[in-house]
């Protein structure tokens, strides 16, 4: 928080010396965050000192590999996982697609391998893999699932969120499970309302269900959460969440625009199939010469989150609450805070509101 605080003070000082029209308030942090100065420094150092191919044995290559390993450790620490369970990707969209495509392929592979049941029909005989998600997911979940459904590669159930608390209910997820269900993918926190989804409860219920499914010869159901909006804003621990996959997006927590994917027991407990084939990097799960500077920045951002998450959360919640208090004081009954659902937790930085009434266009600048 020290660097962030210093940066804020410098920004305020510059704003006071600048003409009023040059002052800007940025309120789109759920879309992307600016780079933290320490992140920029880590990326710059990597570009200067670690330009070598990480697969090489000369000093610049070894330095690059060292930076990548450190970044992987920092990401694992941030989410309470193991470094060997983290692979780097180009971003959240790739991570989400990688999970979805892997589970479809795994279903077909296992079903084909177990197709001969001695004349007894399989519980999922001739069935397509079935995936469950909710209606408020990011497009990088929704669109690939819609595409798979349209192409008749998989079947998808979109569960509606509750109008009472803004969450998807674990009971509704369980009710949607079919014999051919292979994946449940639910975001950890919504980017528009800030509502935190009951992912731990969903994971716990799915694990209990899997014990019953195993006894009946049905495939197990794995759980994925897109944690893009939650990371850096609240504590995220894969042990508490109980998930098999977790998506990490750097530019949501003051890092660069790359990402990572956590896979519990990667390649052993939890299956993953590459979408790309190449030089064998990331243990062949995501080949391609690693982008060392971006990975260095992602690792530094993760390190800062692990060290300062509680302070970040307290600061953001204070700013959010102050904003909402001022909005209500200014607009009174015309102000509706859309993200305040009873009994639901929400992100400390997210405010979703509507202003009711006529003549709301008067204050807009006309072209």
JSON list of C-alpha atoms in Angstrom, two decimals, residues 40-52 60 63 67 292-293:
[
{"chain": "A", "resi": 40, "resn": "UNK", "atom": "CA", "xyz": [6.22, -1.63, -14.29]},
{"chain": "A", "resi": 41, "resn": "UNK", "atom": "CA", "xyz": [9.65, -1.83, -12.66]},
{"chain": "A", "resi": 42, "resn": "UNK", "atom": "CA", "xyz": [9.55, -5.64, -12.63]},
{"chain": "A", "resi": 43, "resn": "UNK", "atom": "CA", "xyz": [8.56, -5.75, -16.29]},
{"chain": "A", "resi": 44, "resn": "UNK", "atom": "CA", "xyz": [11.23, -3.23, -17.26]},
{"chain": "A", "resi": 45, "resn": "UNK", "atom": "CA", "xyz": [13.92, -5.18, -15.44]},
{"chain": "A", "resi": 46, "resn": "UNK", "atom": "CA", "xyz": [12.84, -8.38, -17.16]},
{"chain": "A", "resi": 47, "resn": "UNK", "atom": "CA", "xyz": [13.02, -6.72, -20.58]},
{"chain": "A", "resi": 48, "resn": "UNK", "atom": "CA", "xyz": [16.48, -5.40, -19.80]},
{"chain": "A", "resi": 49, "resn": "UNK", "atom": "CA", "xyz": [18.04, -8.36, -17.96]},
{"chain": "A", "resi": 50, "resn": "UNK", "atom": "CA", "xyz": [16.02, -11.43, -18.91]},
{"chain": "A", "resi": 51, "resn": "UNK", "atom": "CA", "xyz": [15.54, -11.10, -22.66]},
{"chain": "A", "resi": 52, "resn": "UNK", "atom": "CA", "xyz": [16.79, -14.64, -23.31]},
{"chain": "A", "resi": 60, "resn": "UNK", "atom": "CA", "xyz": [19.83, -14.33, -19.95]},
{"chain": "A", "resi": 63, "resn": "UNK", "atom": "CA", "xyz": [17.43, -15.37, -15.59]},
{"chain": "A", "resi": 67, "resn": "UNK", "atom": "CA", "xyz": [11.70, -14.91, -13.06]},
{"chain": "A", "resi": 292, "resn": "UNK", "atom": "CA", "xyz": [8.87, -13.18, -19.59]},
{"chain": "A", "resi": 293, "resn": "UNK", "atom": "CA", "xyz": [8.26, -9.44, -19.03]}
]
